[in-house]
Amino acid sequence: MPPPFTDDKSPICIPFILNRLKLHRQQASSQQPPPPLIIGLNGIQGVGKSTLVVPLAAALEQEGIPTLVCSIDDFYLTHEDQVALARANPDNALWQVRGEPGTHDIPLLISVFSSLLRHEATLLPQYDKALFSGQGDRLPPSSWKPINSNSNSPPLQVIILEGWCVGFRPIAPSAITAKHASPSRTLHQHRLEHLLAINEKLKEYDQVTDMFGAFLHIDSENIEYVYDWRQEQEEHLRLARGDSNAGMTKEQVVKFVDAYYPAYELYSEGLRNGLLPGRPGAQLRMIVGRDRRVKQVVEI
């Protein structure tokens, strides 16, 4: 069973966010109201990023800071487009299911964020992972979440975008080649050209990453903890439903995480080195242990 959730991260994140928001307001003093501060939040699956954003947003709201939380998952390609991507690349296992860079609608994400930065009425996409027998699909715009639809609402001050691949930046093709030739957990399972294709597609994501005024990184002492954490989530699902057959088996969990793991092997180092070089102090890295509790904090 997963251990009970203890929020030891919000007390670390809130002072950091408040400081970055103060600097953001100073830099945007000529704009009234200033555009919201966009914060990226990255963490490997199961580390607790989705759980963290709830108390994080609540704490900011208590400080009088209107906050919007969204997930990069809501910007997955439509089912139709994902199927087309898979069919166009039948040998590339990384694109046969949603998840890896290249399976998100980045132009839509940029359009939504650009509108939010201007405080315009905006519809936030919603994605249902249960549709098409778990393959998922984007819901129709009539089901999207309206933002800034009420002129009497205070303007947004903070937007938090969370996701397992948020902040990943492409690396040099030579680095991909070197990593592919070195011992690894999953990279050797894929052809080099398929990894290079993912890396090329990741260049589009830089346009989103460059919008971040701050970044939160929940890192792990050992990335392979993701397999245990994902298994714990499945155990929690079975308990919550009272169904011992619910969720994925251990073998299915390994296969599921293996589909994402190549990106961890390729891009985690870049996150740790810092992804906002022109903004010193704008990145907060929290390193957690197997129990998901913070062991070390690094400001980059």
Short mmCIF file of C-alpha atoms in Angstrom, two decimals:
data_model
loop_
_atom_site.label_atom_id
_atom_site.label_comp_id
_atom_site.label_asym_id
_atom_site.label_seq_id
_atom_site.Cartn_x
_atom_site.Cartn_y
_atom_site.Cartn_z
CA MET A 1 0.00 0.00 0.00
CA PRO A 2 1.19 3.56 -0.68
CA PRO A 3 2.02 5.49 2.50
CA PRO A 4 -0.41 8.22 3.60
CA PHE A 5 0.18 11.55 1.85
CA THR A 6 2.13 14.08 3.89
CA ASP A 7 2.55 17.47 2.27
CA ASP A 8 6.15 18.41 3.02
CA LYS A 9 6.54 20.22 -0.32
CA SER A 10 4.05 23.11 -0.19
CA PRO A 11 5.92 24.76 2.72
CA ILE A 12 9.03 24.66 0.52
CA CYS A 13 7.32 25.78 -2.68
CA ILE A 14 5.12 28.62 -1.42
CA PRO A 15 7.92 31.01 -0.30
CA PHE A 16 9.75 30.28 -3.56
CA ILE A 17 6.64 31.02 -5.65
CA LEU A 18 5.83 34.20 -3.71
CA ASN A 19 9.37 35.47 -4.30
CA ARG A 20 9.23 34.67 -8.03
CA LEU A 21 5.79 36.29 -8.29
CA LYS A 22 7.10 39.46 -6.65
CA LEU A 23 9.95 39.65 -9.16
CA HIS A 24 7.54 38.88 -12.00
CA ARG A 25 5.27 41.76 -10.97
CA GLN A 26 8.22 44.15 -10.79
CA GLN A 27 9.35 43.19 -14.28
CA ALA A 28 5.82 43.57 -15.66
CA SER A 29 5.00 46.77 -13.76
CA SER A 30 4.04 48.61 -16.96
CA GLN A 31 1.27 46.10 -17.70
CA GLN A 32 -1.97 46.37 -15.76
CA PRO A 33 -2.96 43.84 -14.76
CA PRO A 34 0.36 42.03 -15.18
CA PRO A 35 0.24 38.72 -17.07
CA PRO A 36 0.07 35.65 -14.84
CA LEU A 37 3.28 33.94 -13.81
CA ILE A 38 3.47 30.55 -15.54
CA ILE A 39 5.08 27.85 -13.41
CA GLY A 40 6.10 24.46 -14.77
CA LEU A 41 5.94 21.46 -12.45
CA ASN A 42 7.76 18.24 -13.34
CA GLY A 43 7.90 14.96 -11.47
CA ILE A 44 8.14 11.33 -12.50
CA GLN A 45 4.95 9.31 -12.41
CA GLY A 46 3.72 8.47 -8.95
CA VAL A 47 5.97 10.94 -7.14
CA GLY A 48 2.97 13.03 -6.10
CA LYS A 49 2.93 16.08 -8.38
CA SER A 50 -0.80 15.85 -9.08
CA THR A 51 -1.43 15.50 -5.35
CA LEU A 52 0.84 18.46 -4.57
CA VAL A 53 -0.91 20.96 -6.83
CA VAL A 54 -4.12 20.81 -4.76
CA PRO A 55 -2.67 22.16 -1.47
CA LEU A 56 -0.30 24.36 -3.47
CA ALA A 57 -3.14 26.11 -5.29
CA ALA A 58 -5.18 26.30 -2.09
CA ALA A 59 -2.29 27.96 -0.23
CA LEU A 60 -1.84 30.52 -3.01
CA GLU A 61 -5.57 31.27 -3.06
CA GLN A 62 -5.43 31.85 0.69
CA GLU A 63 -2.72 34.42 -0.01
CA GLY A 64 -5.16 36.19 -2.33
CA ILE A 65 -3.45 34.91 -5.47
CA PRO A 66 -5.92 33.58 -8.09
CA THR A 67 -4.34 30.39 -9.41
CA LEU A 68 -5.09 28.02 -12.28
CA VAL A 69 -3.76 24.46 -12.30
CA CYS A 70 -3.70 22.50 -15.53
CA SER A 71 -2.07 19.32 -16.79
CA ILE A 72 -0.20 18.74 -20.01
CA ASP A 73 -2.31 15.56 -20.22
CA ASP A 74 -5.29 17.69 -21.24
CA PHE A 75 -3.35 18.70 -24.35
CA TYR A 76 -2.86 15.20 -25.70
CA LEU A 77 -3.65 14.76 -29.39
CA THR A 78 -7.20 13.79 -30.21
CA HIS A 79 -7.76 10.06 -30.54
CA GLU A 80 -8.00 10.45 -34.30
CA ASP A 81 -4.68 12.29 -34.51
CA GLN A 82 -2.97 9.83 -32.16
CA VAL A 83 -4.13 6.92 -34.29
CA ALA A 84 -2.84 8.72 -37.39
CA LEU A 85 0.54 9.31 -35.73
CA ALA A 86 0.82 5.64 -34.76
CA ARG A 87 -0.12 4.46 -38.24
CA ALA A 88 2.37 6.83 -39.88
CA ASN A 89 5.13 5.45 -37.62
CA PRO A 90 4.24 1.76 -37.21
CA ASP A 91 7.75 0.70 -36.20
CA ASN A 92 8.17 3.41 -33.56
CA ALA A 93 6.80 1.89 -30.34
CA LEU A 94 7.16 5.24 -28.56
CA TRP A 95 4.34 6.73 -30.65
CA GLN A 96 1.93 3.79 -30.56
CA VAL A 97 0.34 5.16 -27.37
CA ARG A 98 -0.04 8.61 -25.86
CA GLY A 99 2.64 9.92 -23.52
CA GLU A 100 5.97 10.61 -25.20
CA PRO A 101 6.88 13.98 -26.73
CA GLY A 102 5.09 14.23 -30.05
CA THR A 103 1.74 13.02 -28.69
CA HIS A 104 0.67 16.47 -27.41
CA ASP A 105 -1.03 19.29 -29.31
CA ILE A 106 1.60 21.95 -28.65
CA PRO A 107 0.05 24.61 -30.94
CA LEU A 108 -3.17 24.31 -28.91
CA LEU A 109 -1.25 24.61 -25.63
CA ILE A 110 0.60 27.72 -26.86
CA SER A 111 -2.67 29.25 -28.08
CA VAL A 112 -4.40 28.67 -24.73
CA PHE A 113 -1.49 30.04 -22.70
CA SER A 114 -1.08 33.07 -24.98
CA SER A 115 -4.75 33.87 -24.45
CA LEU A 116 -4.44 33.45 -20.67
CA LEU A 117 -1.40 35.74 -20.59
CA ARG A 118 -3.62 38.44 -22.15
CA HIS A 119 -6.37 37.73 -19.57
CA GLU A 120 -8.78 36.85 -22.36
CA ALA A 121 -11.79 34.56 -22.01
CA THR A 122 -10.35 31.12 -22.72
CA LEU A 123 -11.53 27.53 -22.84
CA LEU A 124 -9.22 25.01 -21.16
CA PRO A 125 -9.26 21.63 -22.97
CA GLN A 126 -10.35 18.52 -21.10
CA TYR A 127 -9.16 14.99 -21.91
CA ASP A 128 -10.86 11.74 -20.91
CA LYS A 129 -8.33 8.89 -20.62
CA ALA A 130 -11.12 6.30 -20.29
CA LEU A 131 -12.54 6.79 -23.79
CA PHE A 132 -11.82 4.27 -26.56
CA SER A 133 -11.14 1.50 -24.04
CA GLY A 134 -8.44 3.50 -22.30
CA GLN A 135 -6.81 4.94 -25.39
CA GLY A 136 -8.40 8.27 -24.48
CA ASP A 137 -9.70 11.26 -26.41
CA ARG A 138 -10.10 15.00 -26.05
CA LEU A 139 -13.60 16.03 -25.06
CA PRO A 140 -15.55 18.40 -27.34
CA PRO A 141 -15.09 22.16 -26.72
CA SER A 142 -18.56 22.30 -25.16
CA SER A 143 -17.06 20.35 -22.23
CA TRP A 144 -13.94 22.50 -21.85
CA LYS A 145 -13.42 24.58 -18.71
CA PRO A 146 -14.13 28.31 -19.15
CA ILE A 147 -11.47 30.64 -17.76
CA ASN A 148 -11.80 34.45 -17.45
CA SER A 149 -15.44 34.15 -18.45
CA ASN A 150 -16.61 36.41 -15.63
CA SER A 151 -15.46 40.01 -15.94
CA ASN A 152 -15.96 40.45 -12.19
CA SER A 153 -13.47 37.72 -11.32
CA PRO A 154 -10.00 38.86 -10.25
CA PRO A 155 -7.35 38.32 -12.94
CA LEU A 156 -5.24 35.20 -12.75
CA GLN A 157 -1.85 35.72 -11.15
CA VAL A 158 -0.40 32.19 -11.34
CA ILE A 159 -0.76 29.31 -13.81
CA ILE A 160 0.75 25.94 -12.87
CA LEU A 161 1.32 23.43 -15.68
CA GLU A 162 2.11 19.97 -14.33
CA GLY A 163 3.20 16.84 -16.12
CA TRP A 164 5.78 14.10 -16.25
CA CYS A 165 7.51 15.58 -19.31
CA VAL A 166 6.97 19.27 -18.57
CA GLY A 167 10.27 21.12 -18.98
CA PHE A 168 12.08 18.47 -20.99
CA ARG A 169 14.33 20.13 -23.55
CA PRO A 170 15.84 18.41 -26.61
CA ILE A 171 19.51 17.48 -26.48
CA ALA A 172 22.16 17.22 -29.18
CA PRO A 173 21.72 14.24 -31.55
CA SER A 174 25.27 13.19 -30.65
CA ALA A 175 24.16 12.95 -27.00
CA ILE A 176 21.22 10.75 -28.02
CA THR A 177 23.60 8.51 -29.94
CA ALA A 178 25.98 8.27 -26.98
CA LYS A 179 23.21 7.46 -24.52
CA HIS A 180 21.77 4.84 -26.89
CA ALA A 181 25.16 3.12 -27.11
CA SER A 182 25.65 3.13 -23.32
CA PRO A 183 24.11 0.65 -20.84
CA SER A 184 20.52 1.66 -20.08
CA ARG A 185 17.27 0.25 -18.79
CA THR A 186 15.09 0.95 -21.85
CA LEU A 187 16.94 2.93 -24.54
CA HIS A 188 18.42 -0.19 -26.12
CA GLN A 189 14.88 -1.46 -26.73
CA HIS A 190 14.37 1.25 -29.35
CA ARG A 191 16.07 2.08 -32.63
CA LEU A 192 18.26 5.14 -32.58
CA GLU A 193 16.25 6.86 -35.30
CA HIS A 194 13.10 6.55 -33.20
CA LEU A 195 14.75 8.25 -30.23
CA LEU A 196 16.05 10.97 -32.56
CA ALA A 197 12.50 11.48 -33.88
CA ILE A 198 11.22 12.02 -30.33
CA ASN A 199 14.06 14.44 -29.66
CA GLU A 200 13.29 16.40 -32.85
CA LYS A 201 9.62 16.67 -31.91
CA LEU A 202 10.59 17.94 -28.46
CA LYS A 203 11.91 21.14 -30.06
CA GLU A 204 8.29 22.32 -30.34
CA TYR A 205 7.92 22.06 -26.57
CA ASP A 206 10.65 24.69 -26.07
CA GLN A 207 8.07 27.32 -26.99
CA VAL A 208 6.07 26.31 -23.91
CA THR A 209 9.09 25.94 -21.62
CA ASP A 210 10.27 29.43 -22.60
CA MET A 211 6.99 30.80 -21.18
CA PHE A 212 7.88 29.62 -17.67
CA GLY A 213 8.75 32.28 -15.17
CA ALA A 214 9.49 29.63 -12.56
CA PHE A 215 9.93 25.88 -12.41
CA LEU A 216 9.37 23.22 -9.76
CA HIS A 217 11.13 19.88 -10.16
CA ILE A 218 10.27 16.96 -7.89
CA ASP A 219 13.31 14.79 -8.51
CA SER A 220 14.08 11.35 -7.14
CA GLU A 221 17.19 9.83 -5.61
CA ASN A 222 16.56 6.91 -7.96
CA ILE A 223 14.37 7.26 -11.05
CA GLU A 224 13.60 3.53 -10.96
CA TYR A 225 11.39 4.18 -7.93
CA VAL A 226 8.77 5.07 -10.57
CA TYR A 227 8.03 1.35 -11.02
CA ASP A 228 7.29 0.88 -7.32
CA TRP A 229 5.29 4.09 -7.08
CA ARG A 230 3.15 3.18 -10.07
CA GLN A 231 2.51 -0.26 -8.57
CA GLU A 232 1.41 1.42 -5.32
CA GLN A 233 -1.07 3.53 -7.28
CA GLU A 234 -2.60 0.38 -8.74
CA GLU A 235 -2.85 -1.18 -5.27
CA HIS A 236 -4.57 1.97 -4.01
CA LEU A 237 -7.01 1.77 -6.94
CA ARG A 238 -7.89 -1.83 -6.08
CA LEU A 239 -8.49 -0.91 -2.45
CA ALA A 240 -10.57 2.15 -3.33
CA ARG A 241 -12.80 0.09 -5.63
CA GLY A 242 -12.90 -2.96 -3.43
CA ASP A 243 -11.96 -5.03 -6.46
CA SER A 244 -8.84 -7.19 -6.34
CA ASN A 245 -8.86 -7.42 -10.14
CA ALA A 246 -8.93 -3.66 -10.78
CA GLY A 247 -5.89 -1.88 -12.16
CA MET A 248 -2.80 -3.26 -13.84
CA THR A 249 -0.81 -6.33 -12.85
CA LYS A 250 2.88 -5.98 -11.96
CA GLU A 251 3.84 -7.10 -15.45
CA GLN A 252 1.47 -4.56 -17.01
CA VAL A 253 2.88 -1.80 -14.79
CA VAL A 254 6.41 -2.55 -15.99
CA LYS A 255 5.29 -2.48 -19.61
CA PHE A 256 3.37 0.76 -19.03
CA VAL A 257 6.25 2.58 -17.33
CA ASP A 258 8.73 1.25 -19.89
CA ALA A 259 6.84 3.26 -22.53
CA TYR A 260 7.74 6.49 -20.71
CA TYR A 261 11.10 5.58 -19.24
CA PRO A 262 13.26 6.36 -22.31
CA ALA A 263 12.47 10.06 -21.87
CA TYR A 264 13.56 9.91 -18.23
CA GLU A 265 16.85 8.39 -19.33
CA LEU A 266 17.35 11.02 -22.02
CA TYR A 267 16.19 14.24 -20.38
CA SER A 268 16.39 14.02 -16.57
CA GLU A 269 19.98 15.23 -16.59
CA GLY A 270 18.96 18.38 -18.45
CA LEU A 271 16.34 19.19 -15.81
CA ARG A 272 18.88 18.74 -13.04
CA ASN A 273 21.32 21.08 -14.76
CA GLY A 274 18.64 23.75 -15.05
CA LEU A 275 16.31 24.58 -17.91
CA LEU A 276 16.03 28.37 -17.45
CA PRO A 277 19.66 29.50 -17.78
CA GLY A 278 18.68 33.12 -18.35
CA ARG A 279 16.73 33.23 -15.07
CA PRO A 280 19.00 32.27 -12.18
CA GLY A 281 17.08 31.26 -9.08
CA ALA A 282 13.90 30.53 -11.04
CA GLN A 283 14.09 26.74 -10.62
CA LEU A 284 13.48 24.78 -7.43
CA ARG A 285 14.60 21.14 -7.31
CA MET A 286 13.27 18.94 -4.52
CA ILE A 287 14.98 15.55 -4.29
CA VAL A 288 12.84 12.86 -2.66
CA GLY A 289 13.58 9.40 -1.35
CA ARG A 290 11.68 6.14 -1.73
CA ASP A 291 9.09 7.44 0.77
CA ARG A 292 8.48 10.50 -1.46
CA ARG A 293 9.64 12.83 1.30
CA VAL A 294 12.06 15.66 0.50
CA LYS A 295 15.68 14.88 1.33
CA GLN A 296 17.36 17.84 -0.33
CA VAL A 297 16.40 21.19 -1.87
CA VAL A 298 18.43 22.90 -4.59
CA GLU A 299 17.72 26.33 -6.08
CA ILE A 300 19.03 26.73 -9.61
#
